mmCIF file of C-alpha atoms in Angstrom:
data_model
loop_
_atom_site.group_PDB
_atom_site.id
_atom_site.type_symbol
_atom_site.label_atom_id
_atom_site.label_comp_id
_atom_site.label_asym_id
_atom_site.label_seq_id
_atom_site.Cartn_x
_atom_site.Cartn_y
_atom_site.Cartn_z
ATOM 1 C CA MET A 1 0.110 -0.117 -0.113
ATOM 2 C CA ALA A 2 1.604 3.284 -0.977
ATOM 3 C CA ASP A 3 1.749 5.561 2.198
ATOM 4 C CA THR A 4 3.280 8.572 0.351
ATOM 5 C CA ILE A 5 2.309 9.879 -2.880
ATOM 6 C CA LEU A 6 3.824 12.003 -5.646
ATOM 7 C CA VAL A 7 1.418 14.550 -6.814
ATOM 8 C CA THR A 8 2.449 16.640 -9.794
ATOM 9 C CA GLY A 9 0.465 20.084 -10.323
ATOM 10 C CA GLY A 10 -0.653 21.244 -6.675
ATOM 11 C CA THR A 11 -1.930 23.741 -7.591
ATOM 12 C CA GLY A 12 -4.667 22.248 -10.051
ATOM 13 C CA TYR A 13 -8.154 21.428 -9.926
ATOM 14 C CA ILE A 14 -8.248 18.028 -9.725
ATOM 15 C CA ALA A 15 -4.496 17.547 -7.827
ATOM 16 C CA GLY A 16 -6.107 19.819 -5.116
ATOM 17 C CA GLU A 17 -9.523 17.617 -4.880
ATOM 18 C CA LEU A 18 -6.589 13.952 -4.907
ATOM 19 C CA ILE A 19 -4.582 16.018 -2.003
ATOM 20 C CA ASP A 20 -6.988 16.662 0.059
ATOM 21 C CA GLN A 21 -8.802 12.702 -0.273
ATOM 22 C CA LEU A 22 -5.230 11.790 0.450
ATOM 23 C CA LEU A 23 -4.397 13.718 2.965
ATOM 24 C CA ASP A 24 -8.081 12.197 4.550
ATOM 25 C CA ALA A 25 -7.176 8.660 4.454
ATOM 26 C CA GLY A 26 -4.125 9.457 6.164
ATOM 27 C CA LYS A 27 -1.303 9.589 3.078
ATOM 28 C CA SER A 28 1.871 11.818 3.059
ATOM 29 C CA VAL A 29 1.942 13.662 0.068
ATOM 30 C CA HIS A 30 4.616 15.282 -2.169
ATOM 31 C CA THR A 31 3.700 17.592 -4.688
ATOM 32 C CA THR A 32 5.091 19.797 -7.334
ATOM 33 C CA VAL A 33 4.269 23.601 -8.290
ATOM 34 C CA ARG A 34 6.341 25.833 -11.192
ATOM 35 C CA ASP A 35 7.047 28.507 -8.564
ATOM 36 C CA LYS A 36 7.306 27.063 -5.332
ATOM 37 C CA ALA A 37 7.584 30.413 -3.255
ATOM 38 C CA LYS A 38 4.897 31.736 -5.129
ATOM 39 C CA SER A 39 2.468 28.364 -3.862
ATOM 40 C CA GLU A 40 4.394 26.995 -0.953
ATOM 41 C CA SER A 41 2.462 29.366 1.831
ATOM 42 C CA ARG A 42 -1.189 29.127 -0.227
ATOM 43 C CA LEU A 43 -0.982 25.156 -0.037
ATOM 44 C CA HIS A 44 -0.363 25.024 3.145
ATOM 45 C CA GLN A 45 -2.848 27.902 4.260
ATOM 46 C CA ARG A 46 -4.908 25.596 2.790
ATOM 47 C CA TRP A 47 -4.183 22.407 4.376
ATOM 48 C CA PRO A 48 -2.929 23.865 7.698
ATOM 49 C CA GLU A 49 -3.313 20.366 9.852
ATOM 50 C CA ALA A 50 -1.055 18.506 7.408
ATOM 51 C CA GLY A 51 2.188 19.649 9.067
ATOM 52 C CA GLU A 52 5.067 17.626 7.728
ATOM 53 C CA ARG A 53 2.458 15.394 5.703
ATOM 54 C CA LEU A 54 2.864 17.984 3.382
ATOM 55 C CA LYS A 55 5.895 18.801 1.120
ATOM 56 C CA VAL A 56 5.870 21.418 -1.835
ATOM 57 C CA PHE A 57 8.511 21.197 -4.398
ATOM 58 C CA GLN A 58 9.811 23.210 -7.443
ATOM 59 C CA ALA A 59 9.561 21.517 -10.545
ATOM 60 C CA ASN A 60 8.820 21.940 -14.408
ATOM 61 C CA LEU A 61 7.182 20.015 -16.760
ATOM 62 C CA GLU A 62 9.664 21.353 -19.213
ATOM 63 C CA ARG A 63 13.057 21.095 -17.188
ATOM 64 C CA ASP A 64 14.743 17.864 -15.183
ATOM 65 C CA ASP A 65 15.432 20.098 -12.225
ATOM 66 C CA GLY A 66 13.516 18.912 -8.999
ATOM 67 C CA TRP A 67 11.940 15.903 -10.696
ATOM 68 C CA ALA A 68 14.270 13.545 -8.745
ATOM 69 C CA GLU A 69 13.710 15.321 -5.106
ATOM 70 C CA ALA A 70 10.316 15.265 -5.686
ATOM 71 C CA CYS A 71 10.174 11.726 -6.660
ATOM 72 C CA ASP A 72 12.491 10.531 -3.248
ATOM 73 C CA GLY A 73 11.027 8.880 -0.691
ATOM 74 C CA CYS A 74 7.558 8.078 -2.401
ATOM 75 C CA ASP A 75 6.012 4.801 -3.064
ATOM 76 C CA ALA A 76 3.914 5.932 -6.277
ATOM 77 C CA VAL A 77 3.097 9.075 -8.336
ATOM 78 C CA ALA A 78 -0.399 10.377 -9.818
ATOM 79 C CA HIS A 79 1.046 13.113 -12.386
ATOM 80 C CA VAL A 80 -1.665 15.228 -12.810
ATOM 81 C CA ALA A 81 -0.157 18.131 -13.712
ATOM 82 C CA SER A 82 -0.822 18.912 -17.913
ATOM 83 C CA PRO A 83 -1.235 22.544 -20.106
ATOM 84 C CA PHE A 84 -4.846 23.139 -20.211
ATOM 85 C CA PRO A 85 -5.584 26.129 -22.228
ATOM 86 C CA LEU A 86 -8.707 28.658 -22.395
ATOM 87 C CA SER A 87 -7.642 29.309 -25.733
ATOM 88 C CA VAL A 88 -6.547 27.334 -28.775
ATOM 89 C CA PRO A 89 -2.493 27.613 -29.067
ATOM 90 C CA ASP A 90 -0.995 29.180 -32.175
ATOM 91 C CA HIS A 91 0.366 25.702 -33.000
ATOM 92 C CA PRO A 92 -0.569 22.305 -31.241
ATOM 93 C CA ASP A 93 3.434 20.816 -30.492
ATOM 94 C CA ASP A 94 2.777 24.048 -28.309
ATOM 95 C CA LEU A 95 0.460 21.620 -26.049
ATOM 96 C CA VAL A 96 1.686 18.447 -27.079
ATOM 97 C CA ILE A 97 5.512 18.407 -26.775
ATOM 98 C CA PRO A 98 5.094 19.886 -22.711
ATOM 99 C CA ALA A 99 2.584 17.383 -22.525
ATOM 100 C CA ARG A 100 4.580 14.887 -23.657
ATOM 101 C CA ASP A 101 7.948 15.692 -22.686
ATOM 102 C CA GLY A 102 6.623 16.170 -19.291
ATOM 103 C CA ALA A 103 4.911 13.321 -19.314
ATOM 104 C CA LEU A 104 8.133 11.205 -20.045
ATOM 105 C CA ARG A 105 10.191 12.977 -17.439
ATOM 106 C CA VAL A 106 7.998 12.385 -14.422
ATOM 107 C CA LEU A 107 8.172 8.643 -15.584
ATOM 108 C CA SER A 108 12.187 8.933 -15.690
ATOM 109 C CA ALA A 109 12.345 9.900 -12.365
ATOM 110 C CA ALA A 110 9.823 7.832 -11.316
ATOM 111 C CA HIS A 111 11.680 4.791 -12.325
ATOM 112 C CA GLY A 112 14.773 6.222 -11.040
ATOM 113 C CA ALA A 113 13.340 6.588 -7.340
ATOM 114 C CA ASP A 114 12.125 3.026 -7.812
ATOM 115 C CA ILE A 115 8.780 3.756 -7.758
ATOM 116 C CA LYS A 116 6.694 0.898 -9.030
ATOM 117 C CA ARG A 117 2.981 2.916 -9.619
ATOM 118 C CA PHE A 118 2.609 5.147 -11.354
ATOM 119 C CA VAL A 119 -0.903 6.982 -11.869
ATOM 120 C CA LEU A 120 -1.443 9.257 -15.000
ATOM 121 C CA THR A 121 -4.324 11.742 -15.184
ATOM 122 C CA SER A 122 -5.040 11.439 -18.943
ATOM 123 C CA SER A 123 -8.480 12.347 -20.411
ATOM 124 C CA SER A 124 -11.644 11.525 -22.726
ATOM 125 C CA ALA A 125 -9.899 13.827 -24.910
ATOM 126 C CA ALA A 126 -7.510 10.879 -25.920
ATOM 127 C CA ILE A 127 -10.321 8.557 -25.993
ATOM 128 C CA ALA A 128 -13.387 10.081 -28.431
ATOM 129 C CA TYR A 129 -11.884 12.623 -31.073
ATOM 130 C CA GLY A 130 -11.440 12.062 -34.591
ATOM 131 C CA HIS A 131 -13.998 9.239 -35.266
ATOM 132 C CA PRO A 132 -16.084 8.876 -38.261
ATOM 133 C CA PRO A 133 -19.551 11.453 -37.245
ATOM 134 C CA GLY A 134 -21.648 8.145 -36.871
ATOM 135 C CA LYS A 135 -19.593 6.693 -33.433
ATOM 136 C CA SER A 136 -21.232 8.959 -31.002
ATOM 137 C CA THR A 137 -20.592 6.099 -27.819
ATOM 138 C CA PHE A 138 -16.925 5.142 -26.682
ATOM 139 C CA ASP A 139 -14.680 3.500 -24.145
ATOM 140 C CA GLU A 140 -11.165 2.790 -22.954
ATOM 141 C CA SER A 141 -10.393 0.424 -26.029
ATOM 142 C CA ASP A 142 -11.322 3.672 -28.194
ATOM 143 C CA TRP A 143 -8.142 6.244 -28.851
ATOM 144 C CA THR A 144 -8.733 9.534 -30.518
ATOM 145 C CA VAL A 145 -7.759 9.324 -34.193
ATOM 146 C CA LEU A 146 -4.651 11.390 -34.847
ATOM 147 C CA GLU A 147 -3.985 11.066 -38.355
ATOM 148 C CA ASN A 148 -7.524 12.852 -38.272
ATOM 149 C CA PRO A 149 -6.178 16.789 -38.693
ATOM 150 C CA ASN A 150 -9.083 18.541 -37.187
ATOM 151 C CA VAL A 151 -8.369 17.060 -33.692
ATOM 152 C CA PRO A 152 -7.851 19.715 -31.275
ATOM 153 C CA PRO A 153 -4.546 20.612 -30.092
ATOM 154 C CA TYR A 154 -5.218 19.974 -26.426
ATOM 155 C CA HIS A 155 -6.710 16.474 -27.672
ATOM 156 C CA ARG A 156 -3.855 15.507 -29.314
ATOM 157 C CA SER A 157 -1.542 16.237 -26.536
ATOM 158 C CA LYS A 158 -3.411 14.212 -24.235
ATOM 159 C CA THR A 159 -3.356 11.377 -26.752
ATOM 160 C CA VAL A 160 0.223 11.503 -27.581
ATOM 161 C CA ALA A 161 1.133 12.030 -23.616
ATOM 162 C CA GLU A 162 -0.773 9.034 -22.998
ATOM 163 C CA LYS A 163 0.126 7.054 -25.527
ATOM 164 C CA ALA A 164 4.157 7.530 -25.340
ATOM 165 C CA SER A 165 3.773 6.845 -21.205
ATOM 166 C CA ARG A 166 2.440 3.663 -22.075
ATOM 167 C CA GLU A 167 5.190 2.941 -24.569
ATOM 168 C CA TRP A 168 7.596 4.080 -22.252
ATOM 169 C CA VAL A 169 6.424 1.986 -20.010
ATOM 170 C CA ALA A 170 6.606 -1.047 -21.740
ATOM 171 C CA ASP A 171 10.295 -0.770 -23.078
ATOM 172 C CA ASN A 172 12.198 1.111 -20.310
ATOM 173 C CA ALA A 173 9.483 -0.038 -16.665
ATOM 174 C CA PRO A 174 7.928 -3.270 -17.652
ATOM 175 C CA ASP A 175 7.243 -4.308 -14.100
ATOM 176 C CA MET A 176 5.619 -0.887 -13.133
ATOM 177 C CA GLU A 177 2.073 -0.776 -12.128
ATOM 178 C CA PHE A 178 0.946 2.054 -14.852
ATOM 179 C CA CYS A 179 -2.612 2.680 -15.599
ATOM 180 C CA SER A 180 -4.432 5.892 -16.417
ATOM 181 C CA ILE A 181 -7.393 7.932 -15.454
ATOM 182 C CA ASN A 182 -9.503 9.200 -18.173
ATOM 183 C CA PRO A 183 -12.053 11.738 -17.100
ATOM 184 C CA VAL A 184 -15.023 13.776 -18.972
ATOM 185 C CA ALA A 185 -15.486 17.087 -18.587
ATOM 186 C CA VAL A 186 -14.893 17.872 -14.515
ATOM 187 C CA LEU A 187 -17.199 19.806 -12.344
ATOM 188 C CA GLY A 188 -18.086 19.562 -8.820
ATOM 189 C CA PRO A 189 -17.244 22.269 -5.554
ATOM 190 C CA VAL A 190 -14.531 24.766 -6.277
ATOM 191 C CA ALA A 191 -11.850 25.605 -3.627
ATOM 192 C CA ASN A 192 -11.040 29.107 -5.231
ATOM 193 C CA ASP A 193 -11.015 31.309 -7.649
ATOM 194 C CA ASP A 194 -8.325 29.278 -9.723
ATOM 195 C CA VAL A 195 -10.749 27.734 -11.273
ATOM 196 C CA SER A 196 -10.352 25.195 -14.278
ATOM 197 C CA THR A 197 -11.142 25.477 -17.965
ATOM 198 C CA SER A 198 -14.098 22.884 -17.334
ATOM 199 C CA ILE A 199 -15.602 25.212 -14.396
ATOM 200 C CA GLU A 200 -15.430 28.190 -16.651
ATOM 201 C CA LEU A 201 -18.554 26.995 -18.730
ATOM 202 C CA VAL A 202 -20.704 26.845 -15.883
ATOM 203 C CA LEU A 203 -18.980 29.906 -14.317
ATOM 204 C CA LYS A 204 -20.054 31.841 -18.194
ATOM 205 C CA LEU A 205 -23.417 30.714 -18.055
ATOM 206 C CA MET A 206 -24.190 32.006 -14.815
ATOM 207 C CA THR A 207 -22.877 35.507 -16.088
ATOM 208 C CA GLY A 208 -24.456 36.033 -18.923
ATOM 209 C CA GLU A 209 -21.576 35.581 -20.653
ATOM 210 C CA ILE A 210 -22.939 32.831 -22.408
ATOM 211 C CA PRO A 211 -25.659 34.617 -24.173
ATOM 212 C CA ALA A 212 -27.557 32.002 -25.975
ATOM 213 C CA LEU A 213 -26.821 28.102 -26.028
ATOM 214 C CA PRO A 214 -25.292 26.394 -29.167
ATOM 215 C CA GLN A 215 -26.149 22.861 -29.216
ATOM 216 C CA VAL A 216 -23.198 21.236 -27.979
ATOM 217 C CA GLY A 217 -22.933 18.716 -25.193
ATOM 218 C CA PHE A 218 -20.236 16.727 -23.029
ATOM 219 C CA GLY A 219 -19.858 13.889 -20.701
ATOM 220 C CA ILE A 220 -19.709 15.312 -17.031
ATOM 221 C CA VAL A 221 -18.346 13.809 -13.892
ATOM 222 C CA ASP A 222 -17.351 15.438 -10.415
ATOM 223 C CA VAL A 223 -14.371 15.973 -9.876
ATOM 224 C CA ARG A 224 -15.009 14.102 -5.934
ATOM 225 C CA ASP A 225 -15.361 10.591 -8.242
ATOM 226 C CA VAL A 226 -11.868 11.585 -10.159
ATOM 227 C CA ALA A 227 -10.202 11.682 -6.842
ATOM 228 C CA LYS A 228 -11.309 9.068 -5.426
ATOM 229 C CA ALA A 229 -10.606 6.661 -8.657
ATOM 230 C CA HIS A 230 -6.540 8.416 -8.458
ATOM 231 C CA VAL A 231 -7.045 7.141 -4.735
ATOM 232 C CA THR A 232 -8.087 4.047 -5.251
ATOM 233 C CA ALA A 233 -5.691 3.483 -8.248
ATOM 234 C CA LEU A 234 -3.065 4.112 -5.995
ATOM 235 C CA ASP A 235 -3.688 1.634 -3.329
ATOM 236 C CA ALA A 236 -5.809 -1.524 -5.583
ATOM 237 C CA PRO A 237 -3.946 -4.600 -5.745
ATOM 238 C CA ALA A 238 -1.424 -4.476 -9.127
ATOM 239 C CA GLU A 239 -3.116 -6.863 -11.212
ATOM 240 C CA LYS A 240 -6.551 -4.778 -11.004
ATOM 241 C CA VAL A 241 -4.908 -1.534 -12.663
ATOM 242 C CA LYS A 242 -1.449 -2.416 -14.729
ATOM 243 C CA GLY A 243 -2.084 -1.326 -17.501
ATOM 244 C CA GLU A 244 -5.675 -0.352 -17.644
ATOM 245 C CA ARG A 245 -7.035 2.457 -18.665
ATOM 246 C CA PHE A 246 -10.158 4.284 -16.836
ATOM 247 C CA ALA A 247 -12.823 6.200 -18.268
ATOM 248 C CA LEU A 248 -14.741 8.167 -15.885
ATOM 249 C CA SER A 249 -18.344 9.740 -16.762
ATOM 250 C CA ASP A 250 -21.493 10.204 -15.100
ATOM 251 C CA ARG A 251 -23.622 11.281 -17.950
ATOM 252 C CA PHE A 252 -23.488 13.371 -21.412
ATOM 253 C CA LEU A 253 -25.646 16.204 -21.527
ATOM 254 C CA TRP A 254 -26.505 19.008 -23.436
ATOM 255 C CA MET A 255 -25.903 22.781 -22.801
ATOM 256 C CA ARG A 256 -29.198 23.228 -22.580
ATOM 257 C CA ASP A 257 -29.518 20.997 -20.235
ATOM 258 C CA ILE A 258 -27.078 22.310 -17.909
ATOM 259 C CA ALA A 259 -29.111 25.399 -18.185
ATOM 260 C CA GLU A 260 -31.936 24.135 -16.870
ATOM 261 C CA ILE A 261 -30.359 22.029 -14.455
ATOM 262 C CA LEU A 262 -29.250 25.688 -13.192
ATOM 263 C CA ARG A 263 -32.377 27.462 -13.437
ATOM 264 C CA VAL A 264 -34.583 24.056 -11.085
ATOM 265 C CA ARG A 265 -31.017 23.763 -8.507
ATOM 266 C CA VAL A 266 -29.767 27.239 -8.034
ATOM 267 C CA PRO A 267 -32.796 29.319 -8.950
ATOM 268 C CA ALA A 268 -31.012 32.723 -6.701
ATOM 269 C CA TYR A 269 -28.095 32.248 -8.557
ATOM 270 C CA ALA A 270 -29.438 31.491 -12.365
ATOM 271 C CA GLY A 271 -31.097 35.170 -13.481
ATOM 272 C CA LYS A 272 -28.540 35.430 -15.772
ATOM 273 C CA VAL A 273 -28.722 31.900 -17.245
ATOM 274 C CA PRO A 274 -29.365 31.742 -20.995
ATOM 275 C CA ARG A 275 -33.004 30.448 -22.420
ATOM 276 C CA ARG A 276 -32.009 31.129 -26.059
ATOM 277 C CA THR A 277 -31.118 28.659 -27.996
ATOM 278 C CA LEU A 278 -27.686 30.199 -30.926
ATOM 279 C CA PRO A 279 -28.719 28.718 -34.199
ATOM 280 C CA ASN A 280 -26.113 26.075 -35.182
ATOM 281 C CA ILE A 281 -25.752 28.399 -39.175
ATOM 282 C CA MET A 282 -24.899 31.952 -36.283
ATOM 283 C CA VAL A 283 -22.469 29.311 -34.932
ATOM 284 C CA LYS A 284 -20.873 27.997 -38.514
ATOM 285 C CA ALA A 285 -20.618 31.769 -39.551
ATOM 286 C CA GLY A 286 -19.181 32.959 -36.427
ATOM 287 C CA ALA A 287 -16.499 30.774 -36.286
ATOM 288 C CA ALA A 288 -14.800 32.643 -38.976
ATOM 289 C CA PHE A 289 -13.997 35.450 -36.315
ATOM 290 C CA VAL A 290 -14.618 34.304 -32.706
ATOM 291 C CA PRO A 291 -12.573 31.319 -31.435
ATOM 292 C CA ASP A 292 -14.727 30.224 -29.149
ATOM 293 C CA LEU A 293 -17.175 29.616 -31.823
ATOM 294 C CA LYS A 294 -14.577 27.961 -33.818
ATOM 295 C CA GLN A 295 -14.019 25.415 -31.309
ATOM 296 C CA ILE A 296 -17.601 24.703 -30.731
ATOM 297 C CA ALA A 297 -18.363 24.318 -34.392
ATOM 298 C CA PRO A 298 -17.001 21.094 -35.138
ATOM 299 C CA GLU A 299 -18.792 20.083 -32.095
ATOM 300 C CA LEU A 300 -22.547 21.117 -32.933
ATOM 301 C CA GLY A 301 -25.018 18.025 -32.716
ATOM 302 C CA ARG A 302 -22.283 15.619 -31.703
ATOM 303 C CA THR A 303 -22.975 13.033 -29.025
ATOM 304 C CA ARG A 304 -19.652 12.133 -27.170
ATOM 305 C CA ASP A 305 -20.611 9.539 -24.832
ATOM 306 C CA VAL A 306 -18.230 8.064 -22.759
ATOM 307 C CA SER A 307 -19.206 4.907 -20.619
ATOM 308 C CA GLY A 308 -17.391 5.350 -17.026
ATOM 309 C CA ALA A 309 -19.099 1.799 -16.286
ATOM 310 C CA HIS A 310 -15.228 -0.061 -16.264
ATOM 311 C CA ALA A 311 -14.114 2.406 -13.487
ATOM 312 C CA ARG A 312 -16.992 1.502 -11.614
ATOM 313 C CA GLU A 313 -16.851 -2.276 -11.965
ATOM 314 C CA VAL A 314 -12.955 -2.343 -11.263
ATOM 315 C CA LEU A 315 -12.522 0.676 -8.490
ATOM 316 C CA GLY A 316 -15.769 0.498 -6.992
ATOM 317 C CA ILE A 317 -16.523 4.352 -8.237
ATOM 318 C CA HIS A 318 -20.379 5.087 -7.300
ATOM 319 C CA TYR A 319 -20.897 8.333 -9.830
ATOM 320 C CA ILE A 320 -21.857 11.443 -7.845
ATOM 321 C CA PRO A 321 -25.196 12.803 -10.479
ATOM 322 C CA ALA A 322 -23.801 15.067 -12.584
ATOM 323 C CA LYS A 323 -27.325 17.047 -11.550
ATOM 324 C CA ASP A 324 -25.253 17.375 -8.076
ATOM 325 C CA SER A 325 -22.045 18.193 -9.728
ATOM 326 C CA ILE A 326 -23.653 20.973 -11.512
ATOM 327 C CA GLU A 327 -25.553 22.498 -8.398
ATOM 328 C CA ALA A 328 -22.162 22.001 -6.108
ATOM 329 C CA THR A 329 -19.849 24.317 -9.010
ATOM 330 C CA ALA A 330 -22.647 26.944 -8.829
ATOM 331 C CA ARG A 331 -22.658 27.139 -5.550
ATOM 332 C CA SER A 332 -19.441 27.205 -4.568
ATOM 333 C CA LEU A 333 -18.454 29.615 -7.082
ATOM 334 C CA VAL A 334 -20.696 31.958 -5.177
ATOM 335 C CA GLN A 335 -19.191 30.843 -1.692
ATOM 336 C CA ASN A 336 -15.972 31.873 -2.900
ATOM 337 C CA GLY A 337 -16.945 34.963 -4.920
ATOM 338 C CA ILE A 338 -16.501 34.622 -8.108
ATOM 339 C CA VAL A 339 -19.948 35.070 -8.886
ATOM 340 C CA LYS A 340 -21.678 37.609 -7.238
ATOM 341 C CA LEU A 341 -25.066 38.130 -7.274
#
């Protein structure tokens, strides 16, 4: 059983919830940040009772410095850190290279420290994209089709990073107990105003920054379930997790469904949530001029329903309902002063 875990990217949304659950379980945590001087005090303020059970290390996915020290004394690694931009980069390699090389850098450091258990936070972005239009349901056996030039840069980066990691383990550390966690869009309570890209959607619906609802949708999973899947995968018997992929999803929802859930579950905070539908023709026309519309245009009317059944069966994940996750997101955005009425 792993008693000391390295969690990369400790200031991130998923990593923060994972550290919460690991500390609650009595584990010790090493975590990495890009700038220790800026982040260490904030992390210790969030977990004041952790004391010496929480150690912060400075390490950057694009450099070797710091990774050996972060891995030293650890029994397992949860590699959560990865670039996730709010806007499309100028070139896909701006995301692909840091994601791939960063994962391999952490794997190499873990192998050098004789760490056997490694859990990679991948994404459904590495599963459900680039496929023919008629395909709408997906599971762990599916891989995003990199040969399709229309695969977005972020989705490409997650796919390349996971494939490269699996190849590296097979070639360099075949005894390593490696698995990946592949969540869909992650919602749920936020701890501070450093919100993730998926939380931005609910935030913009609540503030009226999304004035009308395009016909797009996505799977939803709660951040607490994502963290729980990591915790379970870190401690499970090797035969349950070695080489595995675990897609995480409660259900697929359209944006109009999310808007309606906000109106029903948190009516006091939903006054600016749009009711109007944004016609597909307007999305396509505006895609040439508005970056946000360019990103969603290929998703119009497209169902990408990723099954979370495997994680339910193997890791025992009983998913928090998406409606509850959406409500928790909205309430915590208000409680943290991010959405002001």
